[in-house]
mmCIF file with all atom_site columns, C-alpha atoms in Angstrom:
data_model
loop_
_atom_site.group_PDB
_atom_site.id
_atom_site.type_symbol
_atom_site.label_atom_id
_atom_site.label_alt_id
_atom_site.label_comp_id
_atom_site.label_asym_id
_atom_site.label_entity_id
_atom_site.label_seq_id
_atom_site.pdbx_PDB_ins_code
_atom_site.Cartn_x
_atom_site.Cartn_y
_atom_site.Cartn_z
_atom_site.occupancy
_atom_site.B_iso_or_equiv
_atom_site.pdbx_formal_charge
_atom_site.auth_seq_id
_atom_site.auth_comp_id
_atom_site.auth_asym_id
_atom_site.auth_atom_id
_atom_site.pdbx_PDB_model_num
ATOM 1   C CA . UNK A 1 1   ? -6.995  2.491   74.380  1.00 57.00 ? 1   UNK A CA 1
ATOM 2   C CA . UNK A 1 2   ? -5.559  4.259   77.115  1.00 66.00 ? 2   UNK A CA 1
ATOM 3   C CA . UNK A 1 3   ? -4.948  2.225   80.659  1.00 70.00 ? 3   UNK A CA 1
ATOM 4   C CA . UNK A 1 4   ? -6.083  5.427   82.324  1.00 72.00 ? 4   UNK A CA 1
ATOM 5   C CA . UNK A 1 5   ? -9.385  5.049   80.706  1.00 74.00 ? 5   UNK A CA 1
ATOM 6   C CA . UNK A 1 6   ? -9.660  1.564   81.705  1.00 73.00 ? 6   UNK A CA 1
ATOM 7   C CA . UNK A 1 7   ? -8.827  2.233   85.171  1.00 72.00 ? 7   UNK A CA 1
ATOM 8   C CA . UNK A 1 8   ? -11.831 5.155   85.028  1.00 76.00 ? 8   UNK A CA 1
ATOM 9   C CA . UNK A 1 9   ? -14.325 2.578   83.748  1.00 74.00 ? 9   UNK A CA 1
ATOM 10  C CA . UNK A 1 10  ? -13.326 0.459   86.968  1.00 76.00 ? 10  UNK A CA 1
ATOM 11  C CA . UNK A 1 11  ? -13.812 3.635   89.105  1.00 75.00 ? 11  UNK A CA 1
ATOM 12  C CA . UNK A 1 12  ? -17.399 4.307   87.423  1.00 74.00 ? 12  UNK A CA 1
ATOM 13  C CA . UNK A 1 13  ? -18.488 0.953   87.918  1.00 73.00 ? 13  UNK A CA 1
ATOM 14  C CA . UNK A 1 14  ? -17.647 1.011   91.901  1.00 75.00 ? 14  UNK A CA 1
ATOM 15  C CA . UNK A 1 15  ? -19.292 4.088   92.039  1.00 73.00 ? 15  UNK A CA 1
ATOM 16  C CA . UNK A 1 16  ? -22.517 3.278   90.494  1.00 70.00 ? 16  UNK A CA 1
ATOM 17  C CA . UNK A 1 17  ? -22.636 0.121   91.246  1.00 72.00 ? 17  UNK A CA 1
ATOM 18  C CA . UNK A 1 18  ? -22.203 -1.701  87.962  1.00 73.00 ? 18  UNK A CA 1
ATOM 19  C CA . UNK A 1 19  ? -21.304 -4.983  87.298  1.00 76.00 ? 19  UNK A CA 1
ATOM 20  C CA . UNK A 1 20  ? -20.282 -4.515  83.691  1.00 76.00 ? 20  UNK A CA 1
ATOM 21  C CA . UNK A 1 21  ? -19.217 -2.264  81.187  1.00 75.00 ? 21  UNK A CA 1
ATOM 22  C CA . UNK A 1 22  ? -18.065 -2.222  77.809  1.00 78.00 ? 22  UNK A CA 1
ATOM 23  C CA . UNK A 1 23  ? -16.409 0.607   75.782  1.00 77.00 ? 23  UNK A CA 1
ATOM 24  C CA . UNK A 1 24  ? -15.793 0.027   72.034  1.00 76.00 ? 24  UNK A CA 1
ATOM 25  C CA . UNK A 1 25  ? -13.740 2.797   69.633  1.00 74.00 ? 25  UNK A CA 1
ATOM 26  C CA . UNK A 1 26  ? -12.420 2.332   66.237  1.00 72.00 ? 26  UNK A CA 1
ATOM 27  C CA . UNK A 1 27  ? -10.397 -0.297  66.267  1.00 73.00 ? 27  UNK A CA 1
ATOM 28  C CA . UNK A 1 28  ? -10.326 -1.227  70.254  1.00 74.00 ? 28  UNK A CA 1
ATOM 29  C CA . UNK A 1 29  ? -12.749 -2.281  72.891  1.00 76.00 ? 29  UNK A CA 1
ATOM 30  C CA . UNK A 1 30  ? -12.706 -3.356  76.489  1.00 76.00 ? 30  UNK A CA 1
ATOM 31  C CA . UNK A 1 31  ? -15.400 -5.018  78.628  1.00 77.00 ? 31  UNK A CA 1
ATOM 32  C CA . UNK A 1 32  ? -15.159 -5.013  82.416  1.00 75.00 ? 32  UNK A CA 1
ATOM 33  C CA . UNK A 1 33  ? -16.866 -7.399  84.654  1.00 74.00 ? 33  UNK A CA 1
ATOM 34  C CA . UNK A 1 34  ? -16.901 -7.305  88.488  1.00 70.00 ? 34  UNK A CA 1
ATOM 35  C CA . UNK A 1 35  ? -18.113 -10.530 90.295  1.00 65.00 ? 35  UNK A CA 1
ATOM 36  C CA . UNK A 1 36  ? -20.611 -10.191 92.653  1.00 59.00 ? 36  UNK A CA 1
ATOM 37  C CA . UNK A 1 37  ? -18.987 -8.134  95.901  1.00 52.00 ? 37  UNK A CA 1
ATOM 38  C CA . UNK A 1 38  ? -15.851 -7.987  94.046  1.00 50.00 ? 38  UNK A CA 1
ATOM 39  C CA . UNK A 1 39  ? -13.365 -5.560  92.455  1.00 51.00 ? 39  UNK A CA 1
ATOM 40  C CA . UNK A 1 40  ? -13.410 -5.175  88.214  1.00 47.00 ? 40  UNK A CA 1
ATOM 41  C CA . UNK A 1 41  ? -11.688 -7.277  86.295  1.00 48.00 ? 41  UNK A CA 1
ATOM 42  C CA . UNK A 1 42  ? -10.544 -7.103  82.433  1.00 49.00 ? 42  UNK A CA 1
ATOM 43  C CA . UNK A 1 43  ? -12.586 -9.720  80.669  1.00 46.00 ? 43  UNK A CA 1
ATOM 44  C CA . UNK A 1 44  ? -11.631 -8.954  77.402  1.00 43.00 ? 44  UNK A CA 1
ATOM 45  C CA . UNK A 1 45  ? -9.606  -6.146  75.438  1.00 46.00 ? 45  UNK A CA 1
ATOM 46  C CA . UNK A 1 46  ? -8.810  -6.046  71.875  1.00 45.00 ? 46  UNK A CA 1
ATOM 47  C CA . UNK A 1 47  ? -5.358  -4.307  70.416  1.00 46.00 ? 47  UNK A CA 1
ATOM 48  C CA . UNK A 1 48  ? -4.912  -1.243  70.630  1.00 43.00 ? 48  UNK A CA 1
ATOM 49  C CA . UNK A 1 49  ? -4.248  0.830   67.372  1.00 38.00 ? 49  UNK A CA 1
ATOM 50  C CA . UNK A 1 50  ? -6.058  4.398   68.111  1.00 36.00 ? 50  UNK A CA 1
ATOM 51  C CA . UNK A 1 51  ? -5.215  6.855   70.122  1.00 38.00 ? 51  UNK A CA 1
ATOM 52  C CA . UNK A 1 52  ? -8.237  7.013   72.799  1.00 42.00 ? 52  UNK A CA 1
ATOM 53  C CA . UNK A 1 53  ? -10.691 9.779   72.969  1.00 39.00 ? 53  UNK A CA 1
ATOM 54  C CA . UNK A 1 54  ? -12.281 10.993  76.342  1.00 39.00 ? 54  UNK A CA 1
ATOM 55  C CA . UNK A 1 55  ? -15.784 12.028  77.186  1.00 43.00 ? 55  UNK A CA 1
ATOM 56  C CA . UNK A 1 56  ? -16.629 14.463  80.059  1.00 47.00 ? 56  UNK A CA 1
ATOM 57  C CA . UNK A 1 57  ? -17.404 11.363  82.029  1.00 49.00 ? 57  UNK A CA 1
ATOM 58  C CA . UNK A 1 58  ? -14.125 10.037  81.514  1.00 50.00 ? 58  UNK A CA 1
ATOM 59  C CA . UNK A 1 59  ? -11.862 12.697  82.491  1.00 51.00 ? 59  UNK A CA 1
ATOM 60  C CA . UNK A 1 60  ? -9.805  12.241  85.474  1.00 53.00 ? 60  UNK A CA 1
ATOM 61  C CA . UNK A 1 61  ? -10.822 13.099  88.709  1.00 52.00 ? 61  UNK A CA 1
ATOM 62  C CA . UNK A 1 62  ? -8.970  15.248  91.129  1.00 55.00 ? 62  UNK A CA 1
ATOM 63  C CA . UNK A 1 63  ? -6.393  12.944  92.917  1.00 55.00 ? 63  UNK A CA 1
ATOM 64  C CA . UNK A 1 64  ? -7.973  11.958  96.287  1.00 67.00 ? 64  UNK A CA 1
ATOM 65  C CA . UNK A 1 65  ? -6.868  9.048   97.527  1.00 83.00 ? 65  UNK A CA 1
ATOM 66  C CA . UNK A 1 66  ? -9.683  6.619   99.079  1.00 87.00 ? 66  UNK A CA 1
ATOM 67  C CA . UNK A 1 67  ? -9.041  3.732   101.043 1.00 90.00 ? 67  UNK A CA 1
ATOM 68  C CA . UNK A 1 68  ? -11.593 0.990   102.016 1.00 93.00 ? 68  UNK A CA 1
ATOM 69  C CA . UNK A 1 69  ? -12.672 -0.588  105.039 1.00 93.00 ? 69  UNK A CA 1
ATOM 70  C CA . UNK A 1 70  ? -13.465 -4.454  103.964 1.00 92.00 ? 70  UNK A CA 1
ATOM 71  C CA . UNK A 1 71  ? -15.373 -7.348  105.545 1.00 91.00 ? 71  UNK A CA 1
ATOM 72  C CA . UNK A 1 72  ? -12.773 -9.891  106.989 1.00 91.00 ? 72  UNK A CA 1
ATOM 73  C CA . UNK A 1 73  ? -15.429 -12.229 106.844 1.00 92.00 ? 73  UNK A CA 1
ATOM 74  C CA . UNK A 1 74  ? -18.873 -13.196 105.210 1.00 93.00 ? 74  UNK A CA 1
ATOM 75  C CA . UNK A 1 75  ? -21.878 -12.367 107.619 1.00 93.00 ? 75  UNK A CA 1
ATOM 76  C CA . UNK A 1 76  ? -24.234 -9.588  108.304 1.00 95.00 ? 76  UNK A CA 1
ATOM 77  C CA . UNK A 1 77  ? -22.936 -6.218  108.617 1.00 95.00 ? 77  UNK A CA 1
ATOM 78  C CA . UNK A 1 78  ? -24.216 -3.724  111.359 1.00 95.00 ? 78  UNK A CA 1
ATOM 79  C CA . UNK A 1 79  ? -23.707 -0.130  112.138 1.00 94.00 ? 79  UNK A CA 1
ATOM 80  C CA . UNK A 1 80  ? -24.312 -0.226  115.656 1.00 93.00 ? 80  UNK A CA 1
ATOM 81  C CA . UNK A 1 81  ? -23.814 -2.849  118.655 1.00 92.00 ? 81  UNK A CA 1
ATOM 82  C CA . UNK A 1 82  ? -27.741 -2.967  118.900 1.00 89.00 ? 82  UNK A CA 1
ATOM 83  C CA . UNK A 1 83  ? -30.344 -1.147  116.722 1.00 89.00 ? 83  UNK A CA 1
ATOM 84  C CA . UNK A 1 84  ? -31.040 1.655   119.995 1.00 92.00 ? 84  UNK A CA 1
ATOM 85  C CA . UNK A 1 85  ? -27.515 2.501   119.670 1.00 92.00 ? 85  UNK A CA 1
ATOM 86  C CA . UNK A 1 86  ? -26.306 5.258   117.521 1.00 93.00 ? 86  UNK A CA 1
ATOM 87  C CA . UNK A 1 87  ? -24.105 4.064   114.381 1.00 94.00 ? 87  UNK A CA 1
ATOM 88  C CA . UNK A 1 88  ? -20.354 3.582   115.264 1.00 94.00 ? 88  UNK A CA 1
ATOM 89  C CA . UNK A 1 89  ? -19.591 6.373   112.614 1.00 94.00 ? 89  UNK A CA 1
ATOM 90  C CA . UNK A 1 90  ? -21.615 8.567   110.184 1.00 91.00 ? 90  UNK A CA 1
ATOM 91  C CA . UNK A 1 91  ? -20.859 10.064  106.582 1.00 91.00 ? 91  UNK A CA 1
ATOM 92  C CA . UNK A 1 92  ? -18.899 13.117  107.101 1.00 92.00 ? 92  UNK A CA 1
ATOM 93  C CA . UNK A 1 93  ? -17.014 11.990  110.306 1.00 93.00 ? 93  UNK A CA 1
ATOM 94  C CA . UNK A 1 94  ? -13.217 12.073  110.867 1.00 94.00 ? 94  UNK A CA 1
ATOM 95  C CA . UNK A 1 95  ? -11.836 9.091   112.461 1.00 93.00 ? 95  UNK A CA 1
ATOM 96  C CA . UNK A 1 96  ? -8.648  7.811   113.744 1.00 94.00 ? 96  UNK A CA 1
ATOM 97  C CA . UNK A 1 97  ? -6.673  4.440   112.549 1.00 93.00 ? 97  UNK A CA 1
ATOM 98  C CA . UNK A 1 98  ? -8.199  1.395   114.873 1.00 93.00 ? 98  UNK A CA 1
ATOM 99  C CA . UNK A 1 99  ? -11.455 2.958   115.129 1.00 93.00 ? 99  UNK A CA 1
ATOM 100 C CA . UNK A 1 100 ? -14.534 0.575   115.364 1.00 94.00 ? 100 UNK A CA 1
ATOM 101 C CA . UNK A 1 101 ? -16.616 1.367   112.350 1.00 94.00 ? 101 UNK A CA 1
ATOM 102 C CA . UNK A 1 102 ? -19.009 -1.596  112.317 1.00 94.00 ? 102 UNK A CA 1
ATOM 103 C CA . UNK A 1 103 ? -19.835 -5.058  112.973 1.00 95.00 ? 103 UNK A CA 1
ATOM 104 C CA . UNK A 1 104 ? -19.828 -8.189  111.065 1.00 94.00 ? 104 UNK A CA 1
ATOM 105 C CA . UNK A 1 105 ? -21.967 -11.174 112.742 1.00 94.00 ? 105 UNK A CA 1
ATOM 106 C CA . UNK A 1 106 ? -20.786 -14.798 111.534 1.00 90.00 ? 106 UNK A CA 1
ATOM 107 C CA . UNK A 1 107 ? -22.435 -17.568 113.092 1.00 90.00 ? 107 UNK A CA 1
ATOM 108 C CA . UNK A 1 108 ? -23.932 -15.781 116.024 1.00 89.00 ? 108 UNK A CA 1
ATOM 109 C CA . UNK A 1 109 ? -20.506 -13.967 116.941 1.00 91.00 ? 109 UNK A CA 1
ATOM 110 C CA . UNK A 1 110 ? -20.213 -10.316 116.630 1.00 92.00 ? 110 UNK A CA 1
ATOM 111 C CA . UNK A 1 111 ? -16.592 -9.340  115.276 1.00 93.00 ? 111 UNK A CA 1
ATOM 112 C CA . UNK A 1 112 ? -15.677 -5.541  115.361 1.00 94.00 ? 112 UNK A CA 1
ATOM 113 C CA . UNK A 1 113 ? -14.762 -3.887  112.306 1.00 93.00 ? 113 UNK A CA 1
ATOM 114 C CA . UNK A 1 114 ? -11.757 -1.616  113.032 1.00 93.00 ? 114 UNK A CA 1
ATOM 115 C CA . UNK A 1 115 ? -10.321 0.854   110.295 1.00 91.00 ? 115 UNK A CA 1
ATOM 116 C CA . UNK A 1 116 ? -6.772  0.703   109.251 1.00 91.00 ? 116 UNK A CA 1
ATOM 117 C CA . UNK A 1 117 ? -6.633  4.100   108.087 1.00 88.00 ? 117 UNK A CA 1
ATOM 118 C CA . UNK A 1 118 ? -7.658  7.569   109.617 1.00 91.00 ? 118 UNK A CA 1
ATOM 119 C CA . UNK A 1 119 ? -9.365  10.316  107.836 1.00 92.00 ? 119 UNK A CA 1
ATOM 120 C CA . UNK A 1 120 ? -12.805 11.049  106.520 1.00 93.00 ? 120 UNK A CA 1
ATOM 121 C CA . UNK A 1 121 ? -15.544 8.747   106.298 1.00 93.00 ? 121 UNK A CA 1
ATOM 122 C CA . UNK A 1 122 ? -16.894 9.416   102.647 1.00 93.00 ? 122 UNK A CA 1
ATOM 123 C CA . UNK A 1 123 ? -19.428 6.817   102.198 1.00 93.00 ? 123 UNK A CA 1
ATOM 124 C CA . UNK A 1 124 ? -21.022 3.849   104.028 1.00 93.00 ? 124 UNK A CA 1
ATOM 125 C CA . UNK A 1 125 ? -21.110 1.575   100.991 1.00 94.00 ? 125 UNK A CA 1
ATOM 126 C CA . UNK A 1 126 ? -23.306 -1.366  102.823 1.00 93.00 ? 126 UNK A CA 1
ATOM 127 C CA . UNK A 1 127 ? -26.853 -0.932  104.330 1.00 94.00 ? 127 UNK A CA 1
ATOM 128 C CA . UNK A 1 128 ? -27.314 -1.853  107.795 1.00 94.00 ? 128 UNK A CA 1
ATOM 129 C CA . UNK A 1 129 ? -28.315 -5.476  108.377 1.00 93.00 ? 129 UNK A CA 1
ATOM 130 C CA . UNK A 1 130 ? -27.167 -6.413  104.921 1.00 94.00 ? 130 UNK A CA 1
ATOM 131 C CA . UNK A 1 131 ? -25.102 -9.668  104.255 1.00 94.00 ? 131 UNK A CA 1
ATOM 132 C CA . UNK A 1 132 ? -21.663 -9.332  103.077 1.00 93.00 ? 132 UNK A CA 1
ATOM 133 C CA . UNK A 1 133 ? -18.684 -11.258 101.458 1.00 92.00 ? 133 UNK A CA 1
ATOM 134 C CA . UNK A 1 134 ? -15.176 -11.674 102.152 1.00 90.00 ? 134 UNK A CA 1
ATOM 135 C CA . UNK A 1 135 ? -13.268 -8.433  101.116 1.00 89.00 ? 135 UNK A CA 1
ATOM 136 C CA . UNK A 1 136 ? -16.550 -6.621  100.355 1.00 92.00 ? 136 UNK A CA 1
ATOM 137 C CA . UNK A 1 137 ? -15.950 -2.861  101.063 1.00 93.00 ? 137 UNK A CA 1
ATOM 138 C CA . UNK A 1 138 ? -17.843 -1.627  103.865 1.00 94.00 ? 138 UNK A CA 1
ATOM 139 C CA . UNK A 1 139 ? -16.627 2.356   104.139 1.00 94.00 ? 139 UNK A CA 1
ATOM 140 C CA . UNK A 1 140 ? -14.761 4.665   101.886 1.00 92.00 ? 140 UNK A CA 1
ATOM 141 C CA . UNK A 1 141 ? -12.342 6.857   103.902 1.00 93.00 ? 141 UNK A CA 1
ATOM 142 C CA . UNK A 1 142 ? -10.464 9.674   102.293 1.00 91.00 ? 142 UNK A CA 1
#
């Protein structure tokens, strides 16, 4: 099985919020399992004997580099300083590196989350007021 297909499966898992996906072909199979709030990992794979066939859903997407702003700690994620205020950033907004994009509350301390990347906010990946884990993706930036 082609590693590009495995990579594409991991992207599909991320996009659709899947925690597990398995693909079997004639002489090979692969199973990807993502721990809660983490990146996809290869759980098991059999030897590659046949050329991998692709379906429309497995064709490569255009090369657009996405970066992710992740949570530096476990806590509760907020998109604004208070419920009355507007969110720090919105989808489609262009930001510069160092911009505050959210807050993670941990042990009654509000910790500002700054983007390390400049670009366009493609997606806010976590709803306001949701619990987050260390390293969990909060924003997709292109």
